[in-house]
PDB file of C-alpha atoms in Angstrom:
ATOM      1  CA  MET A   1     -23.081 -12.993   6.287  1.00 41.00           C
ATOM      2  CA  PRO A   2     -25.930 -11.661   3.580  1.00 43.00           C
ATOM      3  CA  SER A   3     -29.016 -13.443   3.926  1.00 42.00           C
ATOM      4  CA  SER A   4     -29.758 -16.815   2.775  1.00 40.00           C
ATOM      5  CA  LYS A   5     -33.481 -14.999   1.104  1.00 41.00           C
ATOM      6  CA  VAL A   6     -32.870 -13.910  -2.227  1.00 42.00           C
ATOM      7  CA  SER A   7     -35.711 -12.891  -3.985  1.00 42.00           C
ATOM      8  CA  ALA A   8     -35.512  -9.369  -4.740  1.00 42.00           C
ATOM      9  CA  PRO A   9     -37.774  -7.520  -3.063  1.00 43.00           C
ATOM     10  CA  ALA A  10     -40.603  -5.027  -3.974  1.00 48.00           C
ATOM     11  CA  GLY A  11     -39.119  -2.394  -7.542  1.00 60.00           C
ATOM     12  CA  ASN A  12     -36.440  -4.695  -8.277  1.00 74.00           C
ATOM     13  CA  ARG A  13     -34.324  -3.902  -4.764  1.00 80.00           C
ATOM     14  CA  PRO A  14     -31.278  -6.309  -5.189  1.00 84.00           C
ATOM     15  CA  PRO A  15     -29.984  -8.470  -2.533  1.00 84.00           C
ATOM     16  CA  CYS A  16     -27.297  -6.906  -1.861  1.00 85.00           C
ATOM     17  CA  ALA A  17     -28.084  -3.802  -1.027  1.00 83.00           C
ATOM     18  CA  ASP A  18     -29.080  -4.569   2.195  1.00 82.00           C
ATOM     19  CA  GLY A  19     -25.786  -4.979   3.167  1.00 80.00           C
ATOM     20  CA  PRO A  20     -23.482  -4.089   1.056  1.00 82.00           C
ATOM     21  CA  ASP A  21     -20.025  -4.805   3.057  1.00 84.00           C
ATOM     22  CA  ASP A  22     -21.309  -8.728   2.299  1.00 84.00           C
ATOM     23  CA  TRP A  23     -19.856  -7.848  -1.104  1.00 87.00           C
ATOM     24  CA  ASP A  24     -17.098  -5.790  -0.344  1.00 89.00           C
ATOM     25  CA  LEU A  25     -13.554  -7.601  -0.662  1.00 87.00           C
ATOM     26  CA  ASP A  26     -11.963  -4.930   2.076  1.00 84.00           C
ATOM     27  CA  VAL A  27     -13.487  -6.268   4.357  1.00 84.00           C
ATOM     28  CA  GLY A  28     -15.080  -9.810   5.776  1.00 81.00           C
ATOM     29  CA  ASN A  29     -13.921 -12.933   5.241  1.00 85.00           C
ATOM     30  CA  PRO A  30     -13.794 -16.048   2.537  1.00 87.00           C
ATOM     31  CA  GLU A  31     -16.359 -17.692   4.051  1.00 90.00           C
ATOM     32  CA  SER A  32     -18.590 -13.763   3.930  1.00 88.00           C
ATOM     33  CA  TRP A  33     -17.367 -13.394   0.241  1.00 89.00           C
ATOM     34  CA  ARG A  34     -18.287 -16.708  -0.924  1.00 90.00           C
ATOM     35  CA  SER A  35     -22.004 -16.857   0.314  1.00 91.00           C
ATOM     36  CA  ALA A  36     -21.851 -13.226  -1.127  1.00 91.00           C
ATOM     37  CA  VAL A  37     -21.417 -15.120  -5.007  1.00 92.00           C
ATOM     38  CA  ARG A  38     -23.752 -17.528  -3.661  1.00 93.00           C
ATOM     39  CA  THR A  39     -26.689 -14.343  -3.572  1.00 92.00           C
ATOM     40  CA  CYS A  40     -25.530 -13.301  -7.248  1.00 91.00           C
ATOM     41  CA  ALA A  41     -25.811 -16.523  -8.350  1.00 92.00           C
ATOM     42  CA  ALA A  42     -29.706 -17.020  -7.114  1.00 91.00           C
ATOM     43  CA  CYS A  43     -30.281 -13.239  -7.924  1.00 91.00           C
ATOM     44  CA  PRO A  44     -33.537 -12.361 -10.230  1.00 90.00           C
ATOM     45  CA  LEU A  45     -30.982  -8.957 -11.386  1.00 90.00           C
ATOM     46  CA  LEU A  46     -27.539 -10.878 -11.832  1.00 91.00           C
ATOM     47  CA  ALA A  47     -28.413 -10.541 -16.122  1.00 92.00           C
ATOM     48  CA  GLU A  48     -28.431  -7.147 -14.973  1.00 91.00           C
ATOM     49  CA  CYS A  49     -25.451  -6.585 -13.082  1.00 90.00           C
ATOM     50  CA  SER A  50     -23.414  -8.955 -15.128  1.00 92.00           C
ATOM     51  CA  GLN A  51     -24.443  -7.036 -18.245  1.00 93.00           C
ATOM     52  CA  LEU A  52     -23.011  -3.583 -15.940  1.00 90.00           C
ATOM     53  CA  ALA A  53     -19.809  -4.888 -14.920  1.00 90.00           C
ATOM     54  CA  GLN A  54     -18.961  -5.970 -18.577  1.00 91.00           C
ATOM     55  CA  ALA A  55     -19.782  -2.237 -19.850  1.00 91.00           C
ATOM     56  CA  LEU A  56     -17.909  -0.528 -16.836  1.00 89.00           C
ATOM     57  CA  THR A  57     -15.201  -2.888 -17.188  1.00 88.00           C
ATOM     58  CA  ALA A  58     -14.445  -1.731 -21.027  1.00 90.00           C
ATOM     59  CA  ARG A  59     -14.777   1.562 -20.884  1.00 89.00           C
ATOM     60  CA  GLY A  60     -11.959   1.267 -17.781  1.00 86.00           C
ATOM     61  CA  ASP A  61     -14.454   2.245 -15.050  1.00 86.00           C
ATOM     62  CA  GLY A  62     -14.767  -1.635 -13.685  1.00 85.00           C
ATOM     63  CA  PRO A  63     -15.855  -2.951 -10.463  1.00 88.00           C
ATOM     64  CA  ARG A  64     -12.784  -3.353  -6.929  1.00 89.00           C
ATOM     65  CA  ALA A  65     -11.960  -4.638  -4.243  1.00 88.00           C
ATOM     66  CA  MET A  66     -15.615  -5.733  -4.571  1.00 89.00           C
ATOM     67  CA  ILE A  67     -17.874  -9.029  -5.067  1.00 91.00           C
ATOM     68  CA  TRP A  68     -20.428  -7.561  -8.497  1.00 90.00           C
ATOM     69  CA  ALA A  69     -22.284 -10.205 -10.118  1.00 91.00           C
ATOM     70  CA  GLY A  70     -20.923 -12.891  -8.183  1.00 91.00           C
ATOM     71  CA  VAL A  71     -17.287 -12.330  -9.992  1.00 91.00           C
ATOM     72  CA  ALA A  72     -14.841 -10.931  -6.737  1.00 90.00           C
ATOM     73  CA  TYR A  73     -12.240  -7.866  -7.703  1.00 90.00           C
ATOM     74  CA  ASP A  74      -9.894  -7.401  -6.219  1.00 88.00           C
ATOM     75  CA  SER A  75      -7.950  -3.818  -5.376  1.00 84.00           C
ATOM     76  CA  ALA A  76      -6.765  -3.187  -8.790  1.00 84.00           C
ATOM     77  CA  GLY A  77     -10.318  -4.525 -11.124  1.00 85.00           C
ATOM     78  CA  ARG A  78      -8.674  -7.855 -11.822  1.00 86.00           C
ATOM     79  CA  VAL A  79     -10.700 -10.774 -11.150  1.00 88.00           C
ATOM     80  CA  VAL A  80      -9.567 -13.321  -7.810  1.00 88.00           C
ATOM     81  CA  GLU A  81     -10.538 -16.407  -8.631  1.00 86.00           C
ATOM     82  CA  ASN A  82      -9.852 -18.502  -5.405  1.00 85.00           C
ATOM     83  CA  LEU A  83     -10.724 -16.805  -2.729  1.00 82.00           C
ATOM     84  CA  ASP A  84      -9.187 -18.106   0.448  1.00 78.00           C
ATOM     85  CA  ARG A  85      -5.792 -16.865  -1.640  1.00 78.00           C
ATOM     86  CA  HIS A  86      -7.370 -13.638  -1.249  1.00 74.00           C
ATOM     87  CA  ARG A  87      -5.740 -11.186   1.257  1.00 69.00           C
ATOM     88  CA  THR A  88      -6.719  -7.729   1.957  1.00 63.00           C
ATOM     89  CA  THR A  89      -4.008  -4.820   2.771  1.00 58.00           C
ATOM     90  CA  PRO A  90      -4.298  -2.559   5.734  1.00 56.00           C
ATOM     91  CA  LEU A  91      -5.291   0.894   4.101  1.00 53.00           C
ATOM     92  CA  ASP A  92      -2.577   2.983   5.815  1.00 57.00           C
ATOM     93  CA  HIS A  93       0.134  -0.085   4.710  1.00 58.00           C
ATOM     94  CA  LYS A  94       2.739   1.687   2.668  1.00 63.00           C
ATOM     95  CA  ARG A  95       5.780   1.156   2.207  1.00 64.00           C
ATOM     96  CA  PRO A  96       8.626   3.060   2.741  1.00 68.00           C
ATOM     97  CA  LEU A  97       9.578   5.869  -0.032  1.00 69.00           C
ATOM     98  CA  ARG A  98      12.445   4.846  -0.699  1.00 72.00           C
ATOM     99  CA  ILE A  99      14.561   7.281  -3.772  1.00 71.00           C
ATOM    100  CA  ILE A 100      16.821   5.449  -6.163  1.00 72.00           C
ATOM    101  CA  ARG A 101      19.015   7.755  -7.904  1.00 73.00           C
ATOM    102  CA  THR A 102      20.503   6.310 -11.300  1.00 79.00           C
ATOM    103  CA  GLY A 103      23.306   9.313 -12.012  1.00 80.00           C
ATOM    104  CA  ALA A 104      25.479  11.165 -10.506  1.00 82.00           C
ATOM    105  CA  ARG A 105      24.204  13.612  -7.888  1.00 78.00           C
ATOM    106  CA  PRO A 106      24.092  17.267  -7.850  1.00 75.00           C
ATOM    107  CA  VAL A 107      26.810  19.077  -6.617  1.00 79.00           C
ATOM    108  CA  CYS A 108      25.382  22.459  -5.138  1.00 74.00           C
ATOM    109  CA  THR A 109      27.836  25.526  -6.895  1.00 78.00           C
ATOM    110  CA  GLU A 110      26.340  27.940  -3.972  1.00 81.00           C
ATOM    111  CA  PRO A 111      27.743  27.870  -0.542  1.00 80.00           C
ATOM    112  CA  ALA A 112      24.645  27.502   1.491  1.00 77.00           C
ATOM    113  CA  PRO A 113      23.609  31.174   3.570  1.00 79.00           C
ATOM    114  CA  ALA A 114      24.707  32.131   7.010  1.00 82.00           C
ATOM    115  CA  THR A 115      22.978  31.569  10.026  1.00 80.00           C
ATOM    116  CA  PRO A 116      22.490  34.164  11.262  1.00 80.00           C
ATOM    117  CA  ARG A 117      23.287  35.228  15.168  1.00 79.00           C
ATOM    118  CA  ARG A 118      20.420  35.639  17.440  1.00 76.00           C
ATOM    119  CA  ARG A 119      21.174  36.815  20.794  1.00 74.00           C
ATOM    120  CA  ILE A 120      19.063  36.896  24.165  1.00 73.00           C
ATOM    121  CA  VAL A 121      19.099  39.689  26.409  1.00 71.00           C
ATOM    122  CA  LEU A 122      18.102  38.599  30.083  1.00 76.00           C
ATOM    123  CA  GLY A 123      17.094  41.048  32.257  1.00 75.00           C
ATOM    124  CA  ARG A 124      15.769  44.051  30.644  1.00 67.00           C
ATOM    125  CA  ARG A 125      12.105  45.522  30.222  1.00 72.00           C
ATOM    126  CA  LEU A 126      10.271  45.184  26.808  1.00 69.00           C
ATOM    127  CA  ARG A 127       9.340  48.675  25.010  1.00 74.00           C
ATOM    128  CA  PRO A 128       5.731  47.999  23.944  1.00 73.00           C
ATOM    129  CA  ALA A 129       5.066  48.317  20.188  1.00 72.00           C
ATOM    130  CA  ALA A 130       3.845  50.305  18.061  1.00 69.00           C
ATOM    131  CA  THR A 131       0.824  48.681  16.670  1.00 68.00           C
ATOM    132  CA  GLY A 132      -1.405  51.591  15.458  1.00 60.00           C
ATOM    133  CA  GLY A 133      -4.439  49.958  16.758  1.00 56.00           C
ATOM    134  CA  CYS A 134      -6.210  51.000  20.380  1.00 55.00           C
TER     135      CYS A 134
END
């Protein structure tokens, strides 16, 4: 969870720089996210962060899956109104691929080539292969 101390350290370093995982919506829980929002609200750099978030959003590069300037954004960049209802999905949880055909199934006009016959010969010594080397 973010520290309850909200003053910006020397050099205008924001409090979120000390524990960035608390501002990440892919990790944590609603209580840690609410704490991060409260920390942002009391941060002396809130106005600058808010301006930067608005500029990035206007450009199409808005924040994703994070809390920025006290506002939570989901993985699509939409504002999360209720942190208690926000659910993180595992990165490896993907729906299976499903192909939906809207037209007739293609018909192959050429027959498939015949598979070559293979024979296994037992009991014969192999001849050395000519490798052109030593």
